[in-house]
Coordinates of C-alpha atoms in Angstrom, one line a residue:
X1 CA 130.9 -70.4 32.1
X2 CA 134.3 -68.7 31.7
X3 CA 136.4 -69.4 28.7
X4 CA 139.8 -70.9 29.5
X5 CA 142.6 -68.6 28.7
X6 CA 144.6 -69.1 25.3
X7 CA 147.7 -71.1 26.0
X8 CA 151.1 -70.5 24.5
X9 CA 154.7 -71.4 25.2
X10 CA 157.8 -69.1 25.3
X11 CA 161.2 -70.8 24.9
X12 CA 164.1 -69.1 26.6
X13 CA 161.6 -67.4 29.0
X14 CA 164.3 -66.4 31.5
X15 CA 166.2 -64.4 28.9
X16 CA 166.0 -60.6 28.1
X17 CA 163.3 -60.8 25.4
X18 CA 161.7 -64.0 26.6
X19 CA 161.0 -62.5 30.0
X20 CA 159.4 -59.3 28.7
X21 CA 157.2 -61.3 26.3
X22 CA 156.0 -63.6 29.1
X23 CA 155.1 -60.4 31.3
X24 CA 153.1 -59.1 28.3
X25 CA 151.3 -62.4 27.5
X26 CA 150.3 -62.7 31.2
X27 CA 149.0 -59.1 31.3
X28 CA 146.9 -59.9 28.2
X29 CA 145.3 -62.9 29.7
X30 CA 147.2 -65.7 28.1
X31 CA 148.3 -68.8 30.0
X32 CA 152.0 -69.2 29.5
X33 CA 154.2 -72.3 29.4
X34 CA 157.7 -71.0 29.9
X35 CA 160.8 -73.1 29.1
X36 CA 164.0 -72.7 31.2
X37 CA 167.0 -74.8 31.8
X38 CA 166.2 -75.2 35.5
X39 CA 162.8 -74.1 36.9
X40 CA 164.4 -74.4 40.5
X41 CA 167.2 -72.1 39.7
X42 CA 167.0 -68.9 41.8
X43 CA 167.8 -66.8 38.7
X44 CA 164.2 -67.8 37.4
X45 CA 162.3 -66.8 40.7
X46 CA 161.6 -63.4 39.0
X47 CA 159.3 -65.1 36.5
X48 CA 157.1 -66.6 39.3
X49 CA 156.7 -63.1 40.7
X50 CA 155.3 -61.6 37.6
X51 CA 151.7 -60.3 37.8
X52 CA 149.1 -63.1 37.1
X53 CA 152.1 -65.7 37.2
X54 CA 150.5 -67.7 40.2
X55 CA 147.5 -68.6 38.2
X56 CA 148.7 -68.5 34.5
X57 CA 152.4 -69.3 34.4
X58 CA 154.0 -72.9 34.3
X59 CA 157.7 -73.4 34.1
X60 CA 159.1 -76.2 32.1
X61 CA 162.5 -77.7 32.2
X62 CA 163.6 -77.8 28.6
X63 CA 166.5 -77.5 26.2
X64 CA 166.2 -76.7 22.5
X65 CA 168.6 -79.5 21.8
X66 CA 166.3 -82.0 23.5
X67 CA 163.2 -82.4 21.3
X68 CA 161.2 -84.5 23.9
X69 CA 161.5 -81.7 26.5
X70 CA 160.2 -79.3 24.0
X71 CA 157.2 -81.4 23.0
X72 CA 156.2 -81.8 26.7
X73 CA 156.3 -78.0 27.1
X74 CA 154.4 -77.4 23.9
X75 CA 151.6 -79.9 24.7
X76 CA 148.2 -78.1 24.9
X77 CA 149.5 -74.9 23.5
X78 CA 147.9 -73.3 20.4
X79 CA 151.1 -71.1 19.8
X80 CA 154.8 -71.0 20.4
X81 CA 157.2 -68.1 20.6
X82 CA 160.9 -68.9 20.0
X83 CA 163.2 -66.3 21.3
X84 CA 165.7 -68.8 22.9
X85 CA 169.1 -68.4 21.2
X86 CA 172.7 -67.7 22.2
X87 CA 173.9 -64.2 21.7
X88 CA 177.8 -64.4 21.9
X89 CA 179.4 -61.5 23.6
X90 CA 183.1 -62.6 23.5
X91 CA 185.3 -64.5 21.0
X92 CA 183.6 -67.7 19.9
X93 CA 185.8 -70.6 20.8
X94 CA 183.8 -73.5 19.5
X95 CA 181.2 -71.9 16.9
X96 CA 179.4 -75.3 16.4
X97 CA 178.7 -76.0 20.0
X98 CA 178.3 -72.3 21.2
X99 CA 176.3 -70.9 18.4
X100 CA 175.4 -73.0 15.4
X101 CA 173.7 -76.1 17.1
X102 CA 171.7 -74.2 19.6
X103 CA 170.5 -71.8 17.0
X104 CA 170.1 -74.0 14.0
X105 CA 169.4 -77.4 15.4
X106 CA 167.5 -75.9 18.2
X107 CA 165.2 -74.2 15.8
X108 CA 164.8 -77.4 13.9
X109 CA 163.8 -79.2 17.1
X110 CA 161.2 -76.4 17.9
X111 CA 159.7 -76.8 14.4
X112 CA 159.4 -80.5 14.7
X113 CA 158.0 -80.3 18.3
X114 CA 155.5 -77.8 17.1
X115 CA 154.2 -80.3 14.5
X116 CA 154.2 -83.2 16.9
X117 CA 152.2 -81.3 19.5
X118 CA 149.7 -79.8 16.9
X119 CA 150.7 -76.2 17.6
X120 CA 148.9 -73.9 15.3
X121 CA 151.3 -71.0 15.0
X122 CA 155.0 -70.5 15.7
X123 CA 156.8 -67.1 15.9
X124 CA 160.5 -67.4 15.4
X125 CA 162.8 -64.6 16.8
X126 CA 165.4 -64.0 14.1
X127 CA 167.7 -61.0 14.0
X128 CA 168.6 -58.3 11.3
X129 CA 171.9 -60.2 11.4
X130 CA 170.0 -62.3 8.9
X131 CA 169.6 -59.3 6.7
X132 CA 172.7 -57.0 7.1
X133 CA 175.8 -59.0 6.0
X134 CA 175.6 -59.0 2.2
X135 CA 178.6 -57.3 0.4
X136 CA 176.9 -57.5 -3.0
X137 CA 173.8 -55.6 -1.9
X138 CA 173.2 -52.1 -3.3
X139 CA 173.9 -49.8 -0.3
X140 CA 171.9 -47.0 -1.9
X141 CA 168.8 -49.2 -1.5
X142 CA 166.9 -49.5 1.7
X143 CA 167.2 -53.0 3.2
X144 CA 163.9 -54.6 3.7
X145 CA 162.5 -58.1 4.5
X146 CA 163.4 -59.4 1.0
X147 CA 167.1 -59.0 1.7
X148 CA 169.2 -61.8 3.2
X149 CA 172.8 -62.0 4.6
X150 CA 175.2 -63.8 2.5
X151 CA 176.0 -67.1 4.2
X152 CA 179.3 -67.6 2.5
X153 CA 180.4 -64.1 3.4
X154 CA 179.4 -64.7 7.1
X155 CA 181.4 -67.9 7.2
X156 CA 184.4 -66.2 5.6
X157 CA 184.5 -63.6 8.3
X158 CA 183.5 -66.0 11.0
X159 CA 180.4 -64.0 11.8
X160 CA 178.8 -67.2 13.3
X161 CA 175.8 -65.4 14.9
X162 CA 174.7 -63.9 11.5
X163 CA 175.3 -67.3 9.8
X164 CA 173.3 -69.1 12.5
X165 CA 170.4 -66.8 12.4
X166 CA 170.2 -66.8 8.6
X167 CA 170.3 -70.5 8.3
X168 CA 167.7 -70.9 11.2
X169 CA 165.2 -68.4 9.6
X170 CA 165.6 -69.9 6.1
X171 CA 164.9 -73.2 7.4
X172 CA 161.8 -72.1 9.4
X173 CA 160.1 -70.4 6.4
X174 CA 160.9 -73.5 4.1
X175 CA 159.5 -75.8 6.8
X176 CA 156.3 -73.7 7.0
X177 CA 155.7 -74.1 3.3
X178 CA 156.6 -77.8 3.2
X179 CA 154.7 -78.9 6.4
X180 CA 151.8 -76.4 6.6
X181 CA 152.9 -75.0 10.0
X182 CA 152.0 -71.2 10.4
X183 CA 155.4 -69.7 10.9
X184 CA 156.1 -65.9 11.1
X185 CA 159.7 -64.6 11.7
X186 CA 160.5 -61.3 13.5
X187 CA 164.0 -59.8 13.1
X188 CA 164.8 -57.3 15.9
X189 CA 167.8 -55.0 15.6
X190 CA 170.0 -54.2 18.6
X191 CA 167.7 -54.6 21.6
X192 CA 168.0 -52.2 24.6
X193 CA 166.0 -51.5 27.6
X194 CA 165.5 -52.4 31.3
X195 CA 166.1 -55.9 32.5
X196 CA 163.5 -58.0 34.3
X197 CA 166.0 -60.8 35.1
X198 CA 168.0 -60.1 38.3
X199 CA 171.0 -62.3 37.9
X200 CA 172.4 -62.3 34.2
X201 CA 173.1 -59.2 32.1
X202 CA 172.2 -59.4 28.4
X203 CA 174.7 -58.7 25.7
X204 CA 173.7 -55.1 25.0
X205 CA 173.7 -54.1 28.6
X206 CA 177.2 -55.6 28.8
X207 CA 178.2 -53.4 26.0
X208 CA 176.9 -50.3 27.9
X209 CA 178.5 -51.4 31.1
X210 CA 181.8 -51.9 29.2
X211 CA 181.6 -48.3 28.0
X212 CA 180.7 -46.9 31.5
X213 CA 183.6 -48.7 33.1
X214 CA 186.0 -47.1 30.6
X215 CA 186.1 -49.7 27.9
X216 CA 189.0 -49.3 25.4
X217 CA 190.6 -46.0 24.8
X218 CA 189.4 -46.1 21.3
X219 CA 186.0 -47.3 19.9
X220 CA 184.7 -47.7 16.4
X221 CA 182.0 -45.3 15.8
X222 CA 179.4 -47.9 14.5
X223 CA 175.9 -46.9 13.2
X224 CA 173.4 -48.9 15.4
X225 CA 169.7 -49.7 14.5
X226 CA 168.0 -49.9 17.9
X227 CA 164.7 -50.8 19.6
X228 CA 163.4 -51.1 23.1
X229 CA 162.8 -54.6 24.4
X230 CA 159.2 -53.7 25.3
X231 CA 158.5 -52.8 21.7
X232 CA 160.0 -56.2 20.6
X233 CA 157.6 -57.9 22.9
X234 CA 154.6 -55.9 21.5
X235 CA 155.7 -56.7 18.0
X236 CA 156.0 -60.4 18.7
X237 CA 152.4 -60.5 20.1
X238 CA 151.2 -58.3 17.1
X239 CA 152.6 -60.6 14.4
X240 CA 151.4 -63.7 16.4
X241 CA 147.8 -62.3 16.3
X242 CA 147.8 -60.7 12.9
X243 CA 150.5 -61.8 10.4
X244 CA 150.0 -64.4 7.8
X245 CA 152.2 -67.6 7.5
X246 CA 155.7 -67.5 6.1
X247 CA 155.8 -63.6 6.5
X248 CA 159.0 -62.0 7.7
X249 CA 159.1 -58.6 9.6
X250 CA 162.1 -56.4 10.4
X251 CA 161.6 -54.8 13.9
X252 CA 163.4 -51.5 14.3
X253 CA 162.5 -48.0 15.5
X254 CA 165.5 -45.9 15.8
X255 CA 169.2 -45.4 14.4
X256 CA 172.0 -43.9 16.3
X257 CA 175.9 -43.5 16.1
X258 CA 177.8 -45.1 18.8
X259 CA 179.4 -41.7 19.4
X260 CA 175.9 -40.3 20.2
X261 CA 175.1 -43.2 22.6
X262 CA 178.4 -42.3 24.4
X263 CA 177.4 -38.6 24.6
X264 CA 173.9 -39.6 25.8
X265 CA 175.4 -41.8 28.4
X266 CA 177.9 -39.1 29.5
X267 CA 175.0 -36.5 29.9
X268 CA 173.0 -38.9 32.0
X269 CA 175.7 -40.6 34.1
X270 CA 178.6 -38.0 34.1
X271 CA 180.7 -39.6 36.9
X272 CA 182.1 -42.6 35.0
X273 CA 185.2 -43.1 32.9
X274 CA 184.4 -43.3 29.1
X275 CA 186.2 -44.0 26.1
X276 CA 187.4 -40.6 24.7
X277 CA 188.5 -41.4 21.1

Protein backbone atom coordinates (compact mmCIF):
# COMPACT_ATOMS: atom_id res chain seq x y z
CA UNK A 1 0.00 0.00 0.00
CA UNK A 2 1.54 3.33 -1.07
CA UNK A 3 1.63 6.19 1.39
CA UNK A 4 -0.29 9.25 0.18
CA UNK A 5 1.91 12.30 -0.48
CA UNK A 6 2.32 14.95 2.21
CA UNK A 7 -0.06 17.81 1.45
CA UNK A 8 0.86 21.50 1.78
CA UNK A 9 -0.49 24.82 0.53
CA UNK A 10 1.40 27.73 -1.08
CA UNK A 11 -0.24 31.17 -1.11
CA UNK A 12 0.47 33.44 -4.06
CA UNK A 13 1.58 30.44 -6.09
CA UNK A 14 1.62 32.36 -9.36
CA UNK A 15 4.25 34.79 -8.06
CA UNK A 16 8.03 34.81 -8.45
CA UNK A 17 8.96 32.98 -5.22
CA UNK A 18 5.68 31.07 -4.94
CA UNK A 19 5.99 29.43 -8.36
CA UNK A 20 9.57 28.23 -7.75
CA UNK A 21 8.47 26.84 -4.38
CA UNK A 22 5.56 24.96 -5.99
CA UNK A 23 7.97 23.50 -8.57
CA UNK A 24 10.36 22.37 -5.81
CA UNK A 25 7.62 20.86 -3.62
CA UNK A 26 6.20 18.88 -6.56
CA UNK A 27 9.68 17.58 -7.41
CA UNK A 28 10.07 16.39 -3.79
CA UNK A 29 6.85 14.40 -3.88
CA UNK A 30 4.52 16.79 -2.05
CA UNK A 31 0.90 17.28 -3.04
CA UNK A 32 0.37 21.03 -3.37
CA UNK A 33 -2.66 23.24 -2.95
CA UNK A 34 -1.77 26.47 -4.78
CA UNK A 35 -3.74 29.66 -4.16
CA UNK A 36 -4.17 32.14 -7.02
CA UNK A 37 -6.66 34.94 -7.65
CA UNK A 38 -8.16 33.15 -10.66
CA UNK A 39 -7.30 29.52 -11.51
CA UNK A 40 -8.67 30.01 -15.06
CA UNK A 41 -6.56 33.07 -15.86
CA UNK A 42 -4.13 32.17 -18.70
CA UNK A 43 -1.26 33.70 -16.71
CA UNK A 44 -1.53 30.73 -14.28
CA UNK A 45 -1.40 28.07 -17.02
CA UNK A 46 2.35 27.60 -16.46
CA UNK A 47 1.69 26.14 -12.99
CA UNK A 48 -0.43 23.33 -14.49
CA UNK A 49 2.47 22.51 -16.85
CA UNK A 50 5.05 21.93 -14.10
CA UNK A 51 6.41 18.40 -13.74
CA UNK A 52 4.09 16.22 -11.58
CA UNK A 53 1.44 18.98 -11.61
CA UNK A 54 -1.26 16.85 -13.30
CA UNK A 55 -1.31 14.35 -10.42
CA UNK A 56 -0.22 16.47 -7.43
CA UNK A 57 -1.20 20.12 -7.96
CA UNK A 58 -4.60 21.65 -7.20
CA UNK A 59 -5.28 25.34 -7.89
CA UNK A 60 -7.57 27.18 -5.46
CA UNK A 61 -9.22 30.54 -6.02
CA UNK A 62 -8.28 32.52 -2.92
CA UNK A 63 -7.48 36.00 -1.67
CA UNK A 64 -5.54 36.70 1.52
CA UNK A 65 -8.23 39.24 2.50
CA UNK A 66 -10.89 36.51 2.33
CA UNK A 67 -10.46 34.14 5.27
CA UNK A 68 -13.08 31.66 4.03
CA UNK A 69 -11.21 31.16 0.74
CA UNK A 70 -7.99 30.51 2.67
CA UNK A 71 -9.63 27.95 4.95
CA UNK A 72 -10.94 26.06 1.91
CA UNK A 73 -7.46 26.01 0.36
CA UNK A 74 -5.77 24.91 3.61
CA UNK A 75 -8.23 22.07 4.30
CA UNK A 76 -6.41 18.74 4.50
CA UNK A 77 -2.94 20.33 4.47
CA UNK A 78 -0.30 19.57 7.10
CA UNK A 79 1.62 22.75 6.30
CA UNK A 80 1.29 26.16 4.67
CA UNK A 81 3.85 28.44 3.02
CA UNK A 82 2.87 32.11 2.83
CA UNK A 83 4.86 34.05 0.20
CA UNK A 84 1.82 36.02 -1.08
CA UNK A 85 2.56 39.71 -0.55
CA UNK A 86 2.60 42.85 -2.69
CA UNK A 87 6.03 44.27 -3.56
CA UNK A 88 5.44 47.86 -4.68
CA UNK A 89 7.63 48.98 -7.58
CA UNK A 90 6.27 52.51 -8.01
CA UNK A 91 5.20 55.31 -5.70
CA UNK A 92 2.47 54.01 -3.40
CA UNK A 93 -0.75 56.03 -3.78
CA UNK A 94 -2.85 54.33 -1.10
CA UNK A 95 -0.46 52.63 1.39
CA UNK A 96 -3.24 51.03 3.44
CA UNK A 97 -5.01 49.42 0.49
CA UNK A 98 -1.94 48.62 -1.65
CA UNK A 99 0.53 47.42 0.98
CA UNK A 100 -0.55 47.40 4.63
CA UNK A 101 -3.88 45.53 4.40
CA UNK A 102 -2.78 42.70 2.06
CA UNK A 103 0.46 42.19 3.99
CA UNK A 104 -0.63 42.63 7.62
CA UNK A 105 -4.33 41.77 7.57
CA UNK A 106 -3.60 39.12 4.93
CA UNK A 107 -1.03 37.44 7.20
CA UNK A 108 -3.45 37.61 10.14
CA UNK A 109 -6.07 35.85 8.00
CA UNK A 110 -3.52 33.18 7.03
CA UNK A 111 -2.65 32.56 10.71
CA UNK A 112 -6.32 32.24 11.71
CA UNK A 113 -7.10 30.01 8.71
CA UNK A 114 -4.20 27.72 9.68
CA UNK A 115 -5.66 27.32 13.17
CA UNK A 116 -9.17 26.74 11.80
CA UNK A 117 -7.92 24.09 9.33
CA UNK A 118 -5.70 22.35 11.94
CA UNK A 119 -2.53 23.09 9.95
CA UNK A 120 0.56 21.90 11.82
CA UNK A 121 3.24 24.25 10.41
CA UNK A 122 3.32 27.66 8.75
CA UNK A 123 6.33 29.28 7.06
CA UNK A 124 5.85 33.03 6.60
CA UNK A 125 7.97 34.75 3.96
CA UNK A 126 9.06 38.00 5.56
CA UNK A 127 11.92 40.18 4.24
CA UNK A 128 15.16 41.75 5.39
CA UNK A 129 13.09 44.92 5.08
CA UNK A 130 11.95 43.86 8.58
CA UNK A 131 15.59 44.07 9.77
CA UNK A 132 17.43 46.83 7.92
CA UNK A 133 15.63 50.08 8.70
CA UNK A 134 16.76 51.04 12.19
CA UNK A 135 18.70 54.34 12.57
CA UNK A 136 19.73 53.64 16.16
CA UNK A 137 21.40 50.31 15.30
CA UNK A 138 25.19 50.12 15.72
CA UNK A 139 26.34 49.81 12.10
CA UNK A 140 29.66 48.25 13.13
CA UNK A 141 27.72 45.22 14.32
CA UNK A 142 26.54 42.52 11.93
CA UNK A 143 22.77 42.52 11.52
CA UNK A 144 21.35 39.16 12.53
CA UNK A 145 17.96 37.63 13.29
CA UNK A 146 17.69 39.52 16.62
CA UNK A 147 17.49 42.90 14.81
CA UNK A 148 14.19 44.54 13.84
CA UNK A 149 13.34 47.55 11.71
CA UNK A 150 12.09 50.60 13.61
CA UNK A 151 8.39 50.94 12.79
CA UNK A 152 8.26 54.63 13.71
CA UNK A 153 11.23 55.30 11.41
CA UNK A 154 9.59 53.33 8.55
CA UNK A 155 6.36 55.32 8.96
CA UNK A 156 8.21 58.64 9.11
CA UNK A 157 9.98 57.91 5.80
CA UNK A 158 6.85 56.35 4.28
CA UNK A 159 8.62 53.04 3.79
CA UNK A 160 5.35 51.14 3.75
CA UNK A 161 6.78 47.84 2.55
CA UNK A 162 9.26 47.64 5.47
CA UNK A 163 6.58 48.71 7.95
CA UNK A 164 4.12 46.11 6.64
CA UNK A 165 6.68 43.29 6.64
CA UNK A 166 7.83 44.18 10.18
CA UNK A 167 4.29 44.31 11.56
CA UNK A 168 3.24 41.08 9.81
CA UNK A 169 6.29 39.17 11.03
CA UNK A 170 6.02 40.41 14.62
CA UNK A 171 2.36 39.43 14.65
CA UNK A 172 3.14 35.95 13.23
CA UNK A 173 5.70 35.14 15.95
CA UNK A 174 3.43 36.46 18.73
CA UNK A 175 0.52 34.44 17.34
CA UNK A 176 2.67 31.30 17.38
CA UNK A 177 3.53 31.73 21.06
CA UNK A 178 -0.03 32.57 22.07
CA UNK A 179 -1.88 29.95 20.00
CA UNK A 180 0.58 27.06 19.76
CA UNK A 181 0.86 27.15 15.97
CA UNK A 182 4.32 26.15 14.68
CA UNK A 183 5.43 29.28 12.80
CA UNK A 184 8.83 29.92 11.18
CA UNK A 185 9.74 33.15 9.37
CA UNK A 186 12.21 33.42 6.49
CA UNK A 187 13.64 36.81 5.53
CA UNK A 188 15.05 36.87 1.99
CA UNK A 189 17.06 39.84 0.76
CA UNK A 190 16.73 41.08 -2.86
CA UNK A 191 15.66 38.03 -4.86
CA UNK A 192 16.90 37.62 -8.43
CA UNK A 193 16.76 34.76 -10.90
CA UNK A 194 14.91 33.29 -13.85
CA UNK A 195 11.14 33.62 -14.11
CA UNK A 196 8.74 30.69 -14.30
CA UNK A 197 5.73 32.95 -14.80
CA UNK A 198 5.20 33.96 -18.39
CA UNK A 199 3.09 37.13 -18.17
CA UNK A 200 4.10 39.41 -15.29
CA UNK A 201 7.62 40.57 -14.45
CA UNK A 202 8.57 40.59 -10.77
CA UNK A 203 9.92 43.77 -9.17
CA UNK A 204 13.66 42.96 -9.25
CA UNK A 205 13.49 41.96 -12.91
CA UNK A 206 11.75 45.27 -13.66
CA UNK A 207 14.73 47.02 -12.02
CA UNK A 208 17.17 45.20 -14.34
CA UNK A 209 14.95 45.96 -17.34
CA UNK A 210 14.85 49.63 -16.31
CA UNK A 211 18.67 49.67 -16.22
CA UNK A 212 18.97 47.87 -19.58
CA UNK A 213 16.59 50.32 -21.27
CA UNK A 214 18.69 53.29 -20.20
CA UNK A 215 16.99 54.03 -16.88
CA UNK A 216 17.90 57.46 -15.53
CA UNK A 217 21.19 59.17 -16.42
CA UNK A 218 22.28 58.98 -12.79
CA UNK A 219 21.69 56.10 -10.33
CA UNK A 220 22.52 55.80 -6.64
CA UNK A 221 25.24 53.21 -6.09
CA UNK A 222 23.30 51.17 -3.54
CA UNK A 223 24.73 48.15 -1.75
CA UNK A 224 22.52 45.13 -2.39
CA UNK A 225 22.39 41.86 -0.46
CA UNK A 226 21.13 39.38 -3.07
CA UNK A 227 19.96 35.79 -3.42
CA UNK A 228 18.79 33.47 -6.20
CA UNK A 229 15.08 32.64 -6.17
CA UNK A 230 15.89 28.90 -6.33
CA UNK A 231 17.95 29.20 -3.13
CA UNK A 232 14.99 30.91 -1.46
CA UNK A 233 12.73 27.98 -2.43
CA UNK A 234 15.33 25.53 -1.04
CA UNK A 235 15.56 27.54 2.18
CA UNK A 236 11.78 27.61 2.60
CA UNK A 237 11.56 23.83 2.36
CA UNK A 238 14.57 23.44 4.67
CA UNK A 239 13.06 25.56 7.46
CA UNK A 240 9.71 23.83 6.96
CA UNK A 241 11.28 20.43 7.50
CA UNK A 242 13.93 21.31 10.12
CA UNK A 243 13.30 24.57 12.01
CA UNK A 244 11.76 24.90 15.46
CA UNK A 245 8.70 27.04 16.13
CA UNK A 246 9.01 30.83 16.41
CA UNK A 247 12.45 30.76 14.77
CA UNK A 248 13.53 33.53 12.39
CA UNK A 249 16.02 33.10 9.53
CA UNK A 250 17.72 35.69 7.33
CA UNK A 251 18.19 34.32 3.81
CA UNK A 252 21.07 35.95 1.93
CA UNK A 253 24.05 34.62 -0.02
CA UNK A 254 25.90 37.51 -1.71
CA UNK A 255 26.34 41.28 -1.55
CA UNK A 256 27.02 43.56 -4.49
CA UNK A 257 27.19 47.27 -5.33
CA UNK A 258 24.72 48.46 -7.94
CA UNK A 259 27.70 49.76 -9.95
CA UNK A 260 29.04 46.20 -10.12
CA UNK A 261 25.61 44.89 -11.19
CA UNK A 262 25.67 47.46 -13.97
CA UNK A 263 29.19 46.45 -15.08
CA UNK A 264 28.19 42.78 -15.02
CA UNK A 265 25.17 43.47 -17.20
CA UNK A 266 27.24 45.57 -19.60
CA UNK A 267 29.71 42.70 -20.02
CA UNK A 268 26.90 40.18 -20.62
CA UNK A 269 24.63 42.38 -22.75
CA UNK A 270 26.80 45.12 -24.29
CA UNK A 271 24.31 46.37 -26.90
CA UNK A 272 21.89 48.18 -24.58
CA UNK A 273 21.87 51.77 -23.32
CA UNK A 274 22.83 51.96 -19.66
CA UNK A 275 22.95 54.65 -16.99
CA UNK A 276 26.48 56.05 -17.14
CA UNK A 277 26.79 58.07 -13.89
